[in-house]
Amino acid sequence: MRKEHKSAKGGLTEAGRRHFEAKDGGDLKPQLKKGTSPRRISFAARFAGMNAKMKDEKGRPTRYALALKRWGFSSPAEARAFARRHKES
């Protein structure tokens, strides 16, 4: 992934979404910070199950931590609780 496609705040930039839509034929949408959209619930469930670090060796937030924050979660535990609370039975 090229640097101009990565947002410094986590996730993809608009240019990055357009690039991957054209390349793969996808329909990428920006992050959702609040609400109970099925996309946000799915994101929370996927990311809560990942075994990734929140900080790198220099103490900076990882891309994983930035993505969680961009979607409105402060930790994997918070994302997991959100996903469990709102999953369809």
XYZ file of C-alpha atoms in Angstrom:
89
model
C 0.000 0.000 0.000
C 1.375 3.394 -0.959
C 1.850 6.042 1.697
C -0.591 8.507 0.085
C -3.344 5.893 0.443
C -2.877 5.621 4.220
C -4.441 8.157 6.530
C -2.206 9.310 9.387
C -5.248 8.945 11.639
C -5.773 5.302 10.622
C -7.538 3.673 7.697
C -7.519 4.802 4.086
C -7.715 8.266 2.603
C -10.390 9.107 0.036
C -7.742 8.678 -2.686
C -6.888 5.265 -1.241
C -10.527 4.154 -1.303
C -10.849 5.298 -4.941
C -7.614 3.478 -5.856
C -8.743 0.157 -4.393
C -12.273 0.506 -5.775
C -10.839 0.933 -9.280
C -8.288 -1.849 -8.788
C -10.530 -4.475 -7.181
C -13.997 -3.283 -8.162
C -14.965 -2.858 -4.502
C -17.212 -0.317 -2.857
C -15.167 1.014 0.062
C -16.802 3.447 2.440
C -15.353 5.681 5.174
C -15.357 4.751 8.850
C -18.409 5.139 11.089
C -17.629 6.645 14.497
C -21.015 6.132 16.090
C -24.261 4.265 15.730
C -25.170 0.611 15.372
C -24.785 0.140 11.657
C -24.181 -3.490 10.582
C -20.855 -2.308 9.074
C -19.695 -0.920 12.409
C -20.808 -4.037 14.303
C -18.968 -6.231 11.793
C -15.821 -4.109 12.065
C -15.932 -4.314 15.866
C -16.319 -8.097 15.809
C -13.452 -8.565 13.331
C -11.025 -6.218 15.037
C -11.861 -7.384 18.580
C -10.739 -10.878 17.603
C -7.362 -9.810 16.222
C -4.219 -10.505 18.174
C -2.409 -7.224 17.500
C -0.510 -4.756 19.624
C -1.816 -1.296 20.422
C 1.680 0.283 20.577
C 4.851 -0.365 18.590
C 8.336 -0.777 20.082
C 8.771 3.016 20.230
C 5.493 3.536 22.083
C 3.582 4.930 19.087
C 0.055 3.694 18.309
C -0.032 0.961 15.659
C -2.225 1.063 12.539
C -4.491 -1.375 14.410
C -4.928 1.048 17.331
C -5.482 3.976 14.967
C -8.170 2.054 13.065
C -9.991 1.162 16.284
C -9.904 4.795 17.384
C -11.122 5.960 13.964
C -14.155 3.695 14.319
C -14.834 5.053 17.826
C -13.346 2.319 20.034
C -10.603 2.894 22.586
C -9.642 -0.769 22.980
C -10.300 -4.258 21.570
C -12.303 -5.021 24.731
C -14.604 -2.077 24.042
C -15.072 -3.220 20.422
C -15.787 -6.789 21.608
C -18.392 -5.591 24.115
C -20.041 -3.418 21.443
C -20.166 -6.321 18.962
C -21.670 -8.691 21.557
C -24.224 -6.105 22.658
C -25.451 -5.438 19.125
C -25.053 -8.747 17.305
C -28.137 -10.361 15.840
C -29.313 -13.435 17.703
